[in-house]
Each structure stands twice: as C-alpha cells, then as structure tokens.
CSV table of C-alpha atoms in Angstrom, one decimal:
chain,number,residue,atom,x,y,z
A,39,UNK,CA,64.6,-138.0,251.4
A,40,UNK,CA,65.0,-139.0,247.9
A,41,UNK,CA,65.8,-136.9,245.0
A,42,UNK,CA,62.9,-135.8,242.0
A,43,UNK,CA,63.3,-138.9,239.2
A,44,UNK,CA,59.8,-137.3,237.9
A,45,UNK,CA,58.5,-134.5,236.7
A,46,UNK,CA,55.8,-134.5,239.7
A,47,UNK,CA,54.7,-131.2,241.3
A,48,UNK,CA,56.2,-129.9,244.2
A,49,UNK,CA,54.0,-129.6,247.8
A,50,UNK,CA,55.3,-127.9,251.0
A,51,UNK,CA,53.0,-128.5,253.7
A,52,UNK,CA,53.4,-126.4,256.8
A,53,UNK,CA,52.3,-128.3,260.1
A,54,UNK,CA,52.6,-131.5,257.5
A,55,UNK,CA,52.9,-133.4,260.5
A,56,UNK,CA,50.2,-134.2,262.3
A,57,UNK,CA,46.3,-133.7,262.2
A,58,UNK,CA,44.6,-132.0,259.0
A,59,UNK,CA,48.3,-131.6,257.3
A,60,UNK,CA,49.0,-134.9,257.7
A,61,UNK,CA,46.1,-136.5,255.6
A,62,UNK,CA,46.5,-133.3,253.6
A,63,UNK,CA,50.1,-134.8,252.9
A,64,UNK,CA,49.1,-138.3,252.7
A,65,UNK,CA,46.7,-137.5,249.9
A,66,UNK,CA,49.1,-135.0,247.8
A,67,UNK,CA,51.6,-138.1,247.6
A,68,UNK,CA,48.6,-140.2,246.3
A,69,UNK,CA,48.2,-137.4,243.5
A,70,UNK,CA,52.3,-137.8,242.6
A,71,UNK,CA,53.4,-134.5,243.9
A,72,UNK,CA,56.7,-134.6,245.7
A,73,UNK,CA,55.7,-133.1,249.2
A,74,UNK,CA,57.8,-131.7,251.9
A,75,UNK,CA,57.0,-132.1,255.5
A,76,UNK,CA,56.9,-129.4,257.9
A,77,UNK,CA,57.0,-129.3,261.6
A,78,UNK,CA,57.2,-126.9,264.0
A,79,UNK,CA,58.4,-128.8,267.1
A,80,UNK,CA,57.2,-132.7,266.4
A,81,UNK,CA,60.5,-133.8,264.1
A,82,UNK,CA,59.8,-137.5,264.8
A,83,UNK,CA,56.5,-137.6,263.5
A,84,UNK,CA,57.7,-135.8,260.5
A,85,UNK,CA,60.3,-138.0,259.8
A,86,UNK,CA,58.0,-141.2,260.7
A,87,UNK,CA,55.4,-139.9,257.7
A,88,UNK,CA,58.4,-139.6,255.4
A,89,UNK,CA,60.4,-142.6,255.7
A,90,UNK,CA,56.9,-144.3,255.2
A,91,UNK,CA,56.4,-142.2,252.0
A,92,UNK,CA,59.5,-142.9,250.7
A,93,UNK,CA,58.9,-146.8,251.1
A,94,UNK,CA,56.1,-147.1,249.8
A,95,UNK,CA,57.5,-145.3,246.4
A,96,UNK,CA,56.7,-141.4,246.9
A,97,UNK,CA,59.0,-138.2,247.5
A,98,UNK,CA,59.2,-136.9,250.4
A,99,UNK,CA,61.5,-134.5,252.3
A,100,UNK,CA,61.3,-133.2,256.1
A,101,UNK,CA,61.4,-129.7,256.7
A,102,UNK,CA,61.0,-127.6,260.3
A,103,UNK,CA,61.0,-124.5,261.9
A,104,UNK,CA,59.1,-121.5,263.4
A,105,UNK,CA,56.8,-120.7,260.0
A,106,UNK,CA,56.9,-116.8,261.8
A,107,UNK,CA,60.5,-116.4,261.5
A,108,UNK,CA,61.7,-115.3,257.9
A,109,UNK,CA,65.1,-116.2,257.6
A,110,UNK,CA,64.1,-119.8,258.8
A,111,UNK,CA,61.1,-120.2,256.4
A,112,UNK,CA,63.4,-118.5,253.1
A,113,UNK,CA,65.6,-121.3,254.5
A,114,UNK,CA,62.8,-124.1,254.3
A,115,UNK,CA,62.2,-123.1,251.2
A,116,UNK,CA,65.5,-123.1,249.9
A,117,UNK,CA,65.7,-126.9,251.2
A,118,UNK,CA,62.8,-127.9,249.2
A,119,UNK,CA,63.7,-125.9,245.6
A,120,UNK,CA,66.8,-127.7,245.9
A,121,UNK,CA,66.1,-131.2,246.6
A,122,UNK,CA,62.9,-130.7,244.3
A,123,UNK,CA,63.5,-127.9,241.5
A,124,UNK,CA,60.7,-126.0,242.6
A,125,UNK,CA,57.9,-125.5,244.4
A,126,UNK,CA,54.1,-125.1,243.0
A,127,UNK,CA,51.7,-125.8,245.7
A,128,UNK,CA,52.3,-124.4,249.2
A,129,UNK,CA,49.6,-125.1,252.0
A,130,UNK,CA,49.5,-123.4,255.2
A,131,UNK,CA,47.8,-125.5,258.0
A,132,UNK,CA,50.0,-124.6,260.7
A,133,UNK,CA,47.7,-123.2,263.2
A,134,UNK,CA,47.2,-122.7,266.8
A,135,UNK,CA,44.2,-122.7,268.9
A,136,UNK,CA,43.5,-121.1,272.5
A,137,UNK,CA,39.8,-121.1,273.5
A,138,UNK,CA,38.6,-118.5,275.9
A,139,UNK,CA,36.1,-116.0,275.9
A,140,UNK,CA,37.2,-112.5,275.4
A,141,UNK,CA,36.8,-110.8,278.5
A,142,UNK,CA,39.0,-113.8,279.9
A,143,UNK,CA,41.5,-114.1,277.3
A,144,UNK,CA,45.2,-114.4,278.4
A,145,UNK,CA,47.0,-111.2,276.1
A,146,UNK,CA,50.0,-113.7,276.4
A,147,UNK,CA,47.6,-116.1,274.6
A,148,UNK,CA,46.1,-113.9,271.8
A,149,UNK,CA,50.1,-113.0,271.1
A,150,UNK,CA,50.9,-116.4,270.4
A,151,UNK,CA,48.3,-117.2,268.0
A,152,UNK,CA,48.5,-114.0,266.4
A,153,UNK,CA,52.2,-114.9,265.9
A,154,UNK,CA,51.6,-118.1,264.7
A,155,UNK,CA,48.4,-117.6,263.0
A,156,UNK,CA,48.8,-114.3,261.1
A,157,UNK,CA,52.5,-113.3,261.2
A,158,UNK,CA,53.1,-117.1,260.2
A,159,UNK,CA,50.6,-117.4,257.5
A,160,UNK,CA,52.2,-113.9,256.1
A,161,UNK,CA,55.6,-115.2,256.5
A,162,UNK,CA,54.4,-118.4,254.2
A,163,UNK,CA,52.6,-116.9,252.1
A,164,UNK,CA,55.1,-113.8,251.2
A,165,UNK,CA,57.7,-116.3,250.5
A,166,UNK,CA,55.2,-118.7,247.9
A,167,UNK,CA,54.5,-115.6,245.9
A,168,UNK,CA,57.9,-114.9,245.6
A,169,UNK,CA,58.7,-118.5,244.7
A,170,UNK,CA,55.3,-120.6,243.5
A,171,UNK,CA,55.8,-121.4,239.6
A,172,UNK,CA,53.6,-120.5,237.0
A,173,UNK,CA,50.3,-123.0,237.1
A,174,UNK,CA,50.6,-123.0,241.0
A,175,UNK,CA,48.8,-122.7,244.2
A,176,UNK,CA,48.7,-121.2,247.4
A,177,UNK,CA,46.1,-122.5,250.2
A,178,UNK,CA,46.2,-120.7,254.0
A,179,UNK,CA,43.3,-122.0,256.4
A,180,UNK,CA,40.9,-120.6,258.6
A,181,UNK,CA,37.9,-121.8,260.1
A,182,UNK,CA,34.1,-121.9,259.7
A,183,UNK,CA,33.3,-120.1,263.1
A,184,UNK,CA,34.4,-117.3,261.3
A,185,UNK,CA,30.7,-117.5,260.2
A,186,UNK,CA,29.4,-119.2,263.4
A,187,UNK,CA,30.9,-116.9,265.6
A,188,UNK,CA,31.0,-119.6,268.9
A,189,UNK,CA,31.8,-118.3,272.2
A,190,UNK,CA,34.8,-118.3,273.2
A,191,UNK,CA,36.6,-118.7,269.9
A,192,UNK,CA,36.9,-114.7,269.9
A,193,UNK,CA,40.9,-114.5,269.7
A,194,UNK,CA,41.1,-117.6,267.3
A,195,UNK,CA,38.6,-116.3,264.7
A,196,UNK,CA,40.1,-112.8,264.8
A,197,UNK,CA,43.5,-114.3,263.7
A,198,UNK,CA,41.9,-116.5,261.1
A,199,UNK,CA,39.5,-113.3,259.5
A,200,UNK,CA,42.8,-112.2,259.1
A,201,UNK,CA,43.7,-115.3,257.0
A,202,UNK,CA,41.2,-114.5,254.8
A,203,UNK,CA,41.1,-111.2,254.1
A,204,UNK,CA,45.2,-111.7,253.4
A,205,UNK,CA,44.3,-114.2,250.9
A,206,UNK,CA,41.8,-112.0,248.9
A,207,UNK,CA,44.3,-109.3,248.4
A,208,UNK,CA,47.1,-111.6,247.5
A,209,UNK,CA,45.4,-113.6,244.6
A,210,UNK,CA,44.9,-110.0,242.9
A,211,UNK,CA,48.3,-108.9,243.5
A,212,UNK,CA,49.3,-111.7,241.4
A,213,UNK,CA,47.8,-111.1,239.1
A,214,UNK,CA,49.1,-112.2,235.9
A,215,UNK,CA,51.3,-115.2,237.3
A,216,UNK,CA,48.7,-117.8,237.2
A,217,UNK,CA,48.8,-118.8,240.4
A,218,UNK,CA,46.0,-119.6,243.1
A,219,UNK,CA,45.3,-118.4,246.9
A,220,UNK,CA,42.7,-119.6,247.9
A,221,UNK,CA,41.7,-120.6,251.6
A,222,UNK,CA,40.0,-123.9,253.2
A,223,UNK,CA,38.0,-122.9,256.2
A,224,UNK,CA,37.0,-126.2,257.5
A,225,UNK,CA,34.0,-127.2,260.2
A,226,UNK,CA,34.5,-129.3,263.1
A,227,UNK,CA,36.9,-131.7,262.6
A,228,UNK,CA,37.9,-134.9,264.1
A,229,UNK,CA,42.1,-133.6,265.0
A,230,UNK,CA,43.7,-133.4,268.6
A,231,UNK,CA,43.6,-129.3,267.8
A,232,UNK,CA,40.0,-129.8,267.7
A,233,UNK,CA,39.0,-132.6,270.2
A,234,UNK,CA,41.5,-130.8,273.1
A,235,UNK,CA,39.9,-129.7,275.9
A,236,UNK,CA,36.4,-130.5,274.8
A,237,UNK,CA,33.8,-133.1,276.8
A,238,UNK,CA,31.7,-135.9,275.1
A,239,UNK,CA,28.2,-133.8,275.2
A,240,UNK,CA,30.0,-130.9,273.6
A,241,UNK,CA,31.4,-133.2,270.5
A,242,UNK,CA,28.1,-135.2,269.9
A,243,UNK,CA,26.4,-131.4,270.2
A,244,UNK,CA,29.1,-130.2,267.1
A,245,UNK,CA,28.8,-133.8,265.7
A,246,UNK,CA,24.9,-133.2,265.0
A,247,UNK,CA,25.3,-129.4,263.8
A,248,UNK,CA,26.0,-130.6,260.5
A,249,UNK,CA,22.9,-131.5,257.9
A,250,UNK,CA,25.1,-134.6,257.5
A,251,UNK,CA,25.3,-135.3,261.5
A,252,UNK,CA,28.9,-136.2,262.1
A,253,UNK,CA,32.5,-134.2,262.5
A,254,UNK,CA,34.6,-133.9,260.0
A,255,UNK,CA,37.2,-136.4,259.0
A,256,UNK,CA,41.0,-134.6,258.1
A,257,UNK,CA,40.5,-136.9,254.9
A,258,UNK,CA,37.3,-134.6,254.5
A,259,UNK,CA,39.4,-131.6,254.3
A,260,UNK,CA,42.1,-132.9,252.5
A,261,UNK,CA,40.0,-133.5,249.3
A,262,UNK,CA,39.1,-130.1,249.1
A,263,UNK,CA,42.8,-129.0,249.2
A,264,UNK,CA,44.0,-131.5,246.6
A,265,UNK,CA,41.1,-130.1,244.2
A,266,UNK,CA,43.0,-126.7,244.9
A,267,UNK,CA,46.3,-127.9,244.5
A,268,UNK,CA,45.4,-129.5,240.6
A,269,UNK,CA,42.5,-129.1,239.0
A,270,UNK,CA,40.9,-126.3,240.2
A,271,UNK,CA,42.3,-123.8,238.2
A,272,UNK,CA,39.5,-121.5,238.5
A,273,UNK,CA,38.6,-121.1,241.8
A,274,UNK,CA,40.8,-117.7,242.9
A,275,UNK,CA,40.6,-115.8,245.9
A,276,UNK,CA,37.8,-117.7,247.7
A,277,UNK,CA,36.6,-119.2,251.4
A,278,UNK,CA,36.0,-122.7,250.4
A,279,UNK,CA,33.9,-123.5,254.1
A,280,UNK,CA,34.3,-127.2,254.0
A,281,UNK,CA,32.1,-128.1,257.4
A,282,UNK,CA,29.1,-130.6,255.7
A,283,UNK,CA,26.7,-127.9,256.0
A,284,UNK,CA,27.5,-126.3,259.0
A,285,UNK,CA,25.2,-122.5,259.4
C-alpha cells in the first residue's frame, strides 16, 4: 500500500478482486483515484492486483472481509479513510449467484445470497452514506434479468430487485449531500460468476440475445461505473441496464 501523495479521489471496491470488480478497479486507477481492494475470501488475488497497481505508479490498498458483517465493514472503512483521507466513490459488486428454479431452490441457498446480496449491499451502503464526501458516489449492482425474468434466476433476481429499490430510497434520503446512488444492472457478461455452470449452446444462445450479438466484456461494465464515479453528476437514483440491448 502506499500513502495519498495526490489529491486523487478515493474508490473502495467491494469484490475488487476478481471478475466485474476487477476491471471496475483496473479502470478507476486509470482515472487517478486511489482505490481499495476488497475481498471476501480470495486475499491473494487482491494483493496480486495491488502490488501491480502500485508498480505501475497508482494507489492502491487491500481490504477484506464479510461485506454483511458491520463491525468488519465500519472497520474496512476505517482502513481506507486512514490510509486515504477519505472516501468518495464506494461500489458494491460483491454478489453471489445460485441458479435454480424456485420450486427447487435450496432455502440454505436463497439464505446465503440474501445475506450476501441484500444484507451486504445494506451493510455497504449504510456505511458510504455515513462516510461518502460531498461530490461523491455510491454504485450497488443488480442485474438485467430483473427485466428478463429467466428461469431459474428466481432467488437471484429477488435479492437483486431488492438492490434496486434500496438504491432509489437512499439517493432521496440524501438529499442535500450531493452525493450519487445509483445502480449498474449489467447483461450477460463474460466473468466465472457468469460462465459457471453453463454449457456452450446456452452462452452462444445469451451471446446472440443482444442487438450487438456478443456477451458482455467486465471492461463493458466498467465504463459505465467510471462515468458514475466522475462525471455523471446528474444521473441520481437510476437502473443504468448496461446489457448491449438486451429485452
């Protein structure tokens, strides 16, 4: 970790370590923010990302821990205000992902993302409102089958409806802080949370869903969150679905 030597802005990425939050990482660093890495169980690839940040020039600090456990996450973010001064963008892509259709669904199952998923997305987000400086942002993420509505995503798109409806309530309760919650609901996307479990006909049958006839990249996703995290100063309280298209 190295200390702040510029005024850049401050990132915590939760799941930073892998998949959609690593590119989501990668390209915050591009756009001089300091980020902080967040795992939940893979510390090595954590620390692998940052050591690379920090030679090639960037700020960079790792960060872990169960994103539904309070005390842990008002820790994590205690890390990062100290080693940064601050914190203005926090980004929730920690997710998990159990496909089965309802009637079939392991309750053990739905518990586990609901932990994850919603408690730790409120956890998160509770403690950025409390924290986020003025000019900041707040991103959570769901997922465009909340529009699709596949089989078998039942439990998965009941945690992440909850995402969004959570976000829409928090950007009007702060109001008057100038801060952002928005969320990024992407479409299928080329990660090992998407690509687990499924066979070759069923990704070439998601790859030509889209209008633009291929999955998603994480770099595809990762754009829209950096125009979130800076410039987009205007968009508040919205479901950016970032899928190429997707119905």
């Amino acid at each position: 970790m190295t200390k702040q030597t510029t005024h850049s802005r401050v990132a915590l990425v939760t799941g930073g370590s892998g998949g959609i939050g690593r590119e989501v990482v990668k390209r915050l660093v591009a756009d001089n923010f300091a980020v902080a890495v967040h795992y939940a169980s893979n510390k090595e690839k954590a620390e692998t990302l940052v050591a690379d940040i920090i030679v090639a020039g960037g700020q960079a600090l790792v960060v872990g821990g169960d994103v539904a456990d309070e005390k842990v996450m008002a820790q994590v973010f205690d890390e990062v205000e100290v080693a940064f001064g601050g914190i203005d963008v926090v980004i929730n892509t920690a997710g998990m992902m159990l496909l089965s259709t309802i009637v079939d669904l392991n309750l053990d199952d739905l518990d586990r993302m609901f932990r994850t998923n919603i408690r730790g997305t409120f956890v998160v987000a509770q403690q950025a409102a409390r924290r986020v400086r003025s000019g900041g942002a707040i991103i959570n993420f769901s997922t465009s089958v909340t529009r699709t509505q596949f089989p078998t995503y039942g439990g998965y798109v009941a945690s992440k409806a909850a995402v969004e409806s959570m976000t829409m309530i928090l950007a009007r309760e702060l109001r008057g802080k100038d801060i952002t919650v928005n969320t990024v609901a992407p479409g299928p996307t080329a990660t090992p949370l998407f690509l687990n479990g499924k066979d070759e006909a069923t990704i070439n049958n998601l790859s030509k869903a889209t209008p633009l006839e291929r999955l998603g990249q994480p770099e595809d996703i990762a754009e829209t969150v950096a125009f979130l995290a800076g410039p987009a100063r205007w968009v508040n309280g919205q479901v950016i679905f970032t899928n190429g298209g997707l119905a």
